[in-house]
Coordinates of C-alpha atoms in Angstrom, one line a residue:
M1 CA 41.9 95.7 149.0
A2 CA 41.2 92.3 151.2
A3 CA 43.6 90.3 152.7
D4 CA 41.8 87.0 150.8
N5 CA 43.3 88.5 147.9
V6 CA 46.3 87.6 148.9
V7 CA 46.1 84.9 151.1
G8 CA 44.0 81.7 149.5
K9 CA 41.0 79.8 150.7
D10 CA 42.7 77.1 151.3
A11 CA 41.6 76.2 154.9
G12 CA 45.1 74.2 155.6
A13 CA 47.2 77.1 153.7
V14 CA 45.4 79.9 156.0
A15 CA 46.1 78.0 158.8
S16 CA 49.5 77.5 158.5
V17 CA 50.1 81.1 159.8
A18 CA 48.0 80.4 162.8
A19 CA 50.0 77.3 163.5
L20 CA 53.4 78.9 163.5
A21 CA 52.3 79.6 167.5
D22 CA 52.2 75.9 168.2
D23 CA 56.0 75.7 167.5
I24 CA 57.9 74.3 170.5
V25 CA 60.3 77.0 172.2
D26 CA 64.2 75.3 172.1
F27 CA 67.7 75.6 171.8
R28 CA 67.1 76.6 168.2
F29 CA 65.8 80.1 168.8
K30 CA 68.5 82.5 170.0
G31 CA 67.5 85.1 172.8
L32 CA 64.5 83.5 174.2
P33 CA 64.1 82.3 177.9
P34 CA 65.9 79.1 178.6
N35 CA 62.9 78.3 181.1
A36 CA 60.1 78.9 178.5
D37 CA 61.8 75.5 176.8
G38 CA 58.9 73.2 176.2
L39 CA 56.1 75.7 175.7
T40 CA 54.6 76.6 172.5
V41 CA 55.1 80.0 170.9
G42 CA 51.9 81.0 171.3
E43 CA 52.2 80.0 175.2
L44 CA 54.9 82.2 175.7
A45 CA 53.5 85.3 174.3
A46 CA 50.1 84.5 176.0
E47 CA 52.8 85.2 179.3
R48 CA 53.2 88.5 178.3
R49 CA 57.0 88.7 180.0
N50 CA 59.3 91.6 180.0
L51 CA 61.9 91.5 177.5
F52 CA 64.5 92.6 180.0
T53 CA 63.2 90.8 183.2
G54 CA 61.4 87.7 181.8
G55 CA 64.1 85.6 181.2
F56 CA 65.4 86.8 177.7
T57 CA 69.2 86.3 177.1
T58 CA 71.0 88.5 175.4
P59 CA 71.6 89.2 172.7
V60 CA 68.0 89.6 171.4
L61 CA 66.9 91.2 168.5
A62 CA 63.4 93.0 169.4
L63 CA 60.1 94.6 166.7
S64 CA 58.2 97.6 167.9
A65 CA 54.6 96.3 167.7
E66 CA 53.6 100.0 167.4
R67 CA 56.3 101.1 164.9
V68 CA 55.4 98.1 162.6
E69 CA 51.8 99.0 162.6
H70 CA 52.5 102.5 162.2
N71 CA 54.5 101.4 158.9
L72 CA 51.8 99.1 157.9
R73 CA 49.2 102.0 157.6
L74 CA 51.4 104.6 156.3
M75 CA 52.6 102.6 153.3
E76 CA 48.7 101.5 152.6
T77 CA 47.7 105.3 152.8
Y78 CA 50.7 106.1 150.6
S79 CA 49.7 103.4 147.9
T80 CA 46.1 104.2 148.0
R81 CA 46.4 107.8 147.7
H82 CA 48.9 107.5 144.6
G83 CA 46.7 104.6 142.8
L84 CA 49.1 102.2 143.2
A85 CA 49.1 98.4 143.6
F86 CA 51.4 96.8 146.1
A87 CA 53.4 93.9 146.1
P88 CA 55.8 94.4 149.0
H89 CA 59.2 92.6 148.8
G90 CA 59.1 89.7 151.2
K91 CA 62.7 89.1 150.0
T92 CA 63.5 91.3 153.3
S93 CA 61.7 89.5 156.3
M94 CA 61.0 85.9 154.8
A95 CA 58.0 86.3 157.8
P96 CA 54.3 84.8 156.9
Q97 CA 53.0 86.7 159.5
L98 CA 54.0 90.3 158.1
F99 CA 53.0 88.7 154.7
A100 CA 49.1 88.6 156.0
R101 CA 49.6 91.7 158.0
Q102 CA 50.8 93.2 154.5
A103 CA 47.7 91.5 153.0
E104 CA 45.5 92.8 155.7
H105 CA 46.4 96.4 155.0
G106 CA 45.8 95.8 151.4
A107 CA 48.7 94.1 150.0
W108 CA 48.1 92.7 146.3
G109 CA 50.8 90.0 146.6
I110 CA 54.1 89.6 147.5
T111 CA 57.3 90.2 145.5
L112 CA 60.4 87.3 146.0
A113 CA 63.7 86.6 144.6
N114 CA 63.5 82.9 143.8
P115 CA 61.7 79.6 143.6
H116 CA 62.4 78.7 147.5
Q117 CA 61.2 81.6 148.6
A118 CA 57.9 81.5 146.6
R119 CA 57.9 78.1 148.2
V120 CA 57.8 79.7 151.7
A121 CA 55.1 81.6 150.6
R122 CA 52.9 79.4 149.2
A123 CA 53.4 76.9 152.0
F124 CA 51.4 79.6 153.7
G125 CA 48.7 80.5 151.4
V126 CA 50.0 83.5 149.4
E127 CA 48.1 83.5 146.0
R128 CA 49.7 86.2 144.4
I129 CA 53.5 86.1 143.8
F130 CA 55.9 88.7 141.5
V131 CA 59.5 87.2 141.3
A132 CA 61.5 90.2 140.4
N133 CA 64.1 88.0 138.7
E134 CA 64.4 85.7 135.5
I135 CA 64.0 82.0 136.5
V136 CA 66.0 79.3 134.7
D137 CA 66.2 77.2 137.3
A138 CA 64.5 73.8 135.2
A139 CA 63.7 72.4 138.6
G140 CA 62.1 75.7 140.1
L141 CA 60.2 76.5 136.9
A142 CA 58.9 72.5 137.0
W143 CA 57.6 73.5 140.6
I144 CA 55.9 76.6 139.4
A145 CA 54.4 75.1 136.4
A146 CA 53.0 72.1 139.2
E147 CA 51.9 75.2 141.3
L148 CA 49.7 77.1 138.9
A149 CA 48.0 73.9 137.3
A150 CA 47.1 72.8 140.8
D151 CA 45.3 76.3 142.0
P152 CA 43.5 78.2 139.2
A153 CA 43.6 81.3 141.4
F154 CA 47.5 81.6 141.8
R155 CA 48.9 84.3 140.1
F156 CA 52.7 84.5 139.5
I157 CA 54.8 86.6 137.2
C158 CA 58.6 87.2 136.9
Y159 CA 61.2 88.8 135.1
V160 CA 62.6 87.5 131.7
D161 CA 65.5 89.7 130.4
S162 CA 67.3 87.5 127.6
V163 CA 66.5 85.7 125.0
R164 CA 68.3 83.0 125.8
G165 CA 66.9 83.1 129.2
V166 CA 63.4 82.6 127.6
Q167 CA 64.8 79.8 125.7
L168 CA 65.8 78.1 128.6
M169 CA 62.1 78.7 130.3
H170 CA 60.2 77.3 127.5
S171 CA 62.3 74.2 127.6
A172 CA 62.0 73.6 131.1
L173 CA 58.4 73.9 131.5
S174 CA 57.8 72.1 128.0
S175 CA 59.4 69.3 129.4
A176 CA 57.6 69.7 133.0
G177 CA 54.2 69.7 130.6
A178 CA 53.1 72.9 131.9
S179 CA 49.2 73.4 131.2
R180 CA 49.3 76.8 132.3
P181 CA 51.6 79.8 130.6
V182 CA 53.7 81.8 133.1
D183 CA 53.4 85.5 132.9
V184 CA 56.4 87.4 132.3
V185 CA 57.7 90.9 132.3
V186 CA 60.3 92.3 130.3
E187 CA 62.9 93.6 133.1
L188 CA 64.5 97.2 131.3
G189 CA 67.6 97.3 133.2
A190 CA 68.8 100.7 135.2
G191 CA 71.5 101.8 132.6
E192 CA 75.1 101.0 132.3
G193 CA 76.9 99.5 135.6
A194 CA 73.2 98.3 137.3
R195 CA 72.1 95.0 137.9
T196 CA 70.3 93.0 135.9
G197 CA 67.6 93.6 132.9
A198 CA 68.2 94.3 129.2
R199 CA 69.7 96.9 128.9
T200 CA 68.2 98.8 125.8
E201 CA 64.8 99.2 124.0
S202 CA 66.1 97.2 121.2
E203 CA 67.1 94.2 123.3
C204 CA 63.5 94.5 124.8
A205 CA 62.1 93.9 121.7
E206 CA 63.9 91.0 120.6
I207 CA 63.0 89.3 124.2
A208 CA 59.4 90.4 123.7
L209 CA 59.0 88.2 120.4
A210 CA 61.2 85.1 121.8
V211 CA 58.3 85.4 124.2
A212 CA 55.8 85.4 121.8
A213 CA 56.7 82.7 120.3
A214 CA 56.9 80.3 123.3
D215 CA 53.8 79.0 123.9
T216 CA 54.6 77.9 127.6
L217 CA 54.8 82.1 128.6
R218 CA 52.8 85.2 128.4
L219 CA 54.1 88.7 128.0
V220 CA 52.0 90.6 130.5
G221 CA 54.0 94.1 130.9
V222 CA 57.4 95.6 131.6
A223 CA 59.4 96.1 135.2
G224 CA 62.3 97.0 136.1
Y225 CA 64.4 98.4 140.0
E226 CA 65.2 102.0 140.0
G227 CA 67.3 101.9 142.9
E228 CA 70.1 100.4 140.7
V229 CA 70.3 103.9 138.1
P230 CA 73.8 104.8 138.9
E231 CA 74.5 107.4 140.8
A232 CA 70.8 107.9 141.5
T233 CA 69.4 111.3 142.1
L234 CA 65.6 111.9 141.7
A235 CA 66.4 113.2 137.8
S236 CA 67.9 110.3 137.0
V237 CA 65.7 107.7 138.4
S238 CA 62.6 109.8 136.7
A239 CA 64.3 109.4 133.5
W240 CA 65.0 105.8 133.7
L241 CA 61.0 105.4 134.7
H242 CA 60.0 107.5 132.0
R243 CA 61.8 104.9 129.6
L244 CA 60.1 102.3 131.5
V245 CA 56.9 103.8 130.8
S246 CA 57.6 104.4 127.3
L247 CA 58.6 100.6 126.5
A248 CA 55.3 99.8 128.0
V249 CA 53.6 102.2 125.5
D250 CA 55.8 100.9 122.4
F251 CA 55.1 97.7 123.4
D252 CA 51.3 97.7 123.4
K253 CA 51.5 99.6 119.9
A254 CA 53.3 96.7 118.7
G255 CA 50.7 94.4 119.9
Y256 CA 52.6 92.4 122.3
F257 CA 49.6 92.6 124.8
S258 CA 47.1 91.9 122.6
G259 CA 44.5 90.3 124.3
L260 CA 45.5 90.9 127.8
D261 CA 42.8 91.9 130.5
E262 CA 45.5 93.8 132.4
I263 CA 49.0 95.5 131.6
V264 CA 51.7 95.4 134.3
I265 CA 54.3 97.7 134.6
S266 CA 56.3 97.5 137.7
A267 CA 58.7 99.5 139.9
G268 CA 59.6 100.4 143.3
G269 CA 62.1 100.0 145.8
S270 CA 62.5 101.7 149.0
A271 CA 64.6 104.7 148.1
W272 CA 62.6 106.4 145.0
F273 CA 59.0 105.1 145.6
D274 CA 58.1 108.8 145.4
A275 CA 59.2 109.0 142.1
V276 CA 57.6 105.9 141.0
A277 CA 54.6 107.2 142.3
S278 CA 55.1 110.5 140.6
V279 CA 56.2 109.0 136.7
F280 CA 53.2 106.3 136.9
E281 CA 50.6 109.2 137.5
E282 CA 51.3 110.3 134.0
I283 CA 51.0 106.5 132.5
P284 CA 48.5 106.8 129.6
S285 CA 45.5 104.9 128.6
L286 CA 46.7 101.7 127.2
S287 CA 45.0 98.9 125.1
A288 CA 43.8 97.5 128.6
P289 CA 44.0 98.7 132.3
V290 CA 47.2 99.6 133.8
L291 CA 48.5 97.6 137.2
K292 CA 50.5 100.1 138.4
L293 CA 52.7 97.8 140.8
L294 CA 54.7 99.0 143.3
R295 CA 57.2 96.9 145.1
S296 CA 59.0 98.8 148.3
G297 CA 59.8 95.8 150.8
A298 CA 61.9 97.4 153.7
Y299 CA 59.3 99.8 154.9
V300 CA 57.8 97.4 157.6
S301 CA 60.5 97.5 160.2
H302 CA 62.2 100.5 158.4
D303 CA 66.1 101.5 160.0
D304 CA 68.0 103.5 161.7
G305 CA 70.6 104.1 159.0
H306 CA 70.4 103.3 155.2
Y307 CA 66.9 103.9 154.5
K308 CA 66.3 106.4 157.1
H309 CA 68.3 108.7 155.0
L310 CA 66.8 107.6 152.0
T311 CA 63.5 107.3 152.1
P312 CA 60.9 109.5 150.0
F313 CA 59.2 110.6 153.3
N314 CA 62.0 112.7 153.8
R315 CA 61.7 114.5 150.7
V316 CA 57.8 114.9 150.9
P317 CA 57.1 115.4 154.5
S318 CA 53.7 116.0 154.0
E319 CA 52.9 111.8 153.3
G320 CA 54.0 110.8 156.6
A321 CA 57.3 109.4 158.2
L322 CA 58.5 105.8 158.7
E323 CA 59.5 104.6 162.2
P324 CA 62.3 102.5 162.6
A325 CA 60.6 99.4 164.3
F326 CA 64.1 96.8 164.8
R327 CA 66.6 97.2 168.0
L328 CA 69.1 94.8 169.3
W329 CA 69.7 94.6 172.8
A330 CA 73.4 93.6 173.6
Q331 CA 74.7 93.1 177.3
V332 CA 78.2 94.6 177.8
M333 CA 80.7 91.9 179.3
S334 CA 84.0 93.5 179.2
R335 CA 85.1 96.9 179.9
P336 CA 89.3 96.2 179.7
T337 CA 90.1 100.2 179.3
A338 CA 88.3 103.8 180.3
D339 CA 87.2 104.3 176.5
Q340 CA 86.6 101.0 175.4
A341 CA 84.1 98.0 176.3
F342 CA 82.5 94.9 174.3
A343 CA 78.8 94.0 174.1
N344 CA 78.0 90.4 173.3
A345 CA 76.7 90.5 169.8
G346 CA 78.4 90.4 166.7
K347 CA 78.2 89.8 163.1
R348 CA 75.7 86.6 163.4
D349 CA 73.5 88.7 165.2
A350 CA 73.2 92.3 163.6
A351 CA 73.1 93.8 160.2
Y352 CA 76.3 95.2 159.4
D353 CA 76.8 95.2 155.3
L354 CA 76.0 98.8 155.0
D355 CA 76.2 100.6 158.0
L356 CA 77.3 99.6 162.1
P357 CA 74.5 99.3 164.6
F358 CA 73.9 102.8 166.3
A359 CA 74.1 102.9 170.0
Q360 CA 70.8 104.2 171.3
V361 CA 70.0 104.2 175.0
V362 CA 71.7 102.2 177.9
R363 CA 69.5 100.1 180.3
S364 CA 71.4 99.8 183.7
A365 CA 71.0 96.5 185.8
S366 CA 68.4 98.2 188.0
G367 CA 66.4 98.9 184.9
V368 CA 67.1 102.3 184.9
E369 CA 67.2 103.5 181.0
R370 CA 69.3 106.5 179.4
P371 CA 70.5 107.9 175.9
A372 CA 73.7 106.2 175.0
D373 CA 75.9 109.3 174.9
G374 CA 79.6 109.3 174.4
V375 CA 78.8 105.4 173.1
T376 CA 79.8 104.3 169.6
V377 CA 80.2 101.3 167.6
T378 CA 82.8 101.0 166.4
G379 CA 83.4 97.7 165.0
L380 CA 81.7 94.0 164.9
S381 CA 83.9 90.6 165.3
D382 CA 81.8 87.4 165.0
Q383 CA 80.4 87.3 168.8
H384 CA 81.4 91.1 169.7
T385 CA 80.4 94.7 169.8
W386 CA 83.0 97.2 169.8
L387 CA 82.2 100.1 171.7
R388 CA 84.2 103.5 172.1
T389 CA 82.8 105.3 175.6
D390 CA 83.6 109.0 176.7
S391 CA 84.3 108.7 179.7
E392 CA 84.5 105.9 182.5
S393 CA 80.7 106.5 183.8
A394 CA 79.2 105.9 180.3
L395 CA 79.2 102.0 180.7
S396 CA 79.8 99.3 183.3
V397 CA 79.6 95.5 182.5
G398 CA 76.3 94.4 183.0
D399 CA 74.5 97.2 181.2
W400 CA 72.2 96.6 178.3
V401 CA 72.4 98.5 175.2
G402 CA 70.0 99.2 172.8
M403 CA 71.2 99.3 169.3
G404 CA 69.3 100.5 165.7
L405 CA 70.2 98.5 162.8
S406 CA 70.8 99.6 159.3
H407 CA 69.3 97.6 156.4
P408 CA 66.5 95.6 157.4
C409 CA 67.4 93.1 154.8
T410 CA 70.1 92.0 156.6
S411 CA 68.4 91.9 160.2
F412 CA 65.3 89.7 159.5
D413 CA 67.9 86.5 158.8
K414 CA 69.7 86.4 161.4
W415 CA 66.9 86.0 163.2
Q416 CA 64.5 83.0 163.2
L417 CA 62.1 83.8 166.0
I418 CA 62.1 87.7 166.9
P419 CA 59.8 89.3 169.8
V420 CA 57.8 91.6 169.3
V421 CA 57.4 93.9 172.0
S422 CA 55.2 97.0 173.2
A423 CA 56.1 100.6 174.0
D424 CA 56.2 99.2 178.2
G425 CA 58.6 96.2 177.4
T426 CA 55.7 93.8 177.0
V427 CA 56.6 90.6 174.8
I428 CA 53.1 90.1 172.7
D429 CA 53.9 88.0 170.1
F430 CA 57.0 86.5 167.9
V431 CA 57.7 86.6 163.9
R432 CA 58.9 83.7 162.5
T433 CA 61.2 83.8 159.6
Y434 CA 62.3 81.2 156.8
F435 CA 65.7 81.8 155.3

């Protein structure tokens, strides 16, 4: 699928991604060289500075150019092989440049979580947005109605998971004078103790009937998030996915999708998309073609912790392998005892909600790199990384420590401008985030 299926044709919107290079480098962006103040981001990138010798300050988060490209190509190939449309979850990065790269690699659209995130995507020309939440914010719904009215090419879909939610949406959209109905999918919850979504098929049917009674809404399919299946296994996730498909079949038989050109069935986090692909291959023919929409988003940067161990590619190695693309560099600033050291990154710099960072490589002041053998991250303070060392020679004050991170969803949000670094340490670009 071509990139212009995602990025709108409006010249001003498309130019917004390119215009990010015109932003001025200054104190707003941590880790960037102080002596680059006043340059544009594009000018700094054009200088091809080295991350370690080009004036960047620590801590600094780097994104591997080669690994990002590898991951983009791998998921494009995977989606095509399995007949899936792909709307990766953009809330992972909130980076319009990555949205555009995903579009270039065949993405149908972008999945987001709320109206603010949708506003960011629209500001950069995204033409297809899937919000994986029910929206009951009247101001947000009024904005969505205005966007749909202003742009006939704009496709917007969101969850509904309650009759009350449908009623609130209808009231807000009616008050806003909505001229186009908002497309919605009924969310089937992933079981007791899971996150959002109606818990039973009968509740889903009640919601579908409520949508049918609201002329501001149009039911276009069903969806959910298999990552919330309690104590998930491949068998239990697959069982829930079969329920989701059966719900779509039942809705179709009941005539809830009458008049549609396309029926949406959507699932797919970053841990079980192999199950999604397998079950979705078995979707029977319905009254309209089915858009099998996968939404996995953490693949672009991948990680060295949570998803590294859960990725479906570990279960099916023949499909390929994602590569962790983040590395956080911090500098040892204190070595108070033989088995203890402290580096200058903390909770404001590193993801820590699921796992602590992983010490991977040590770079000496002379530029010599060695594996971080005997170095373990034991904790994070606001601005300190706690390091345990097995020997006095493992670390010295001034050394740089390169750390892998867990959970991309809480890595991007800590950095507004992230250097993109080639394998030889050259900074070739920067990724801007909006959280």
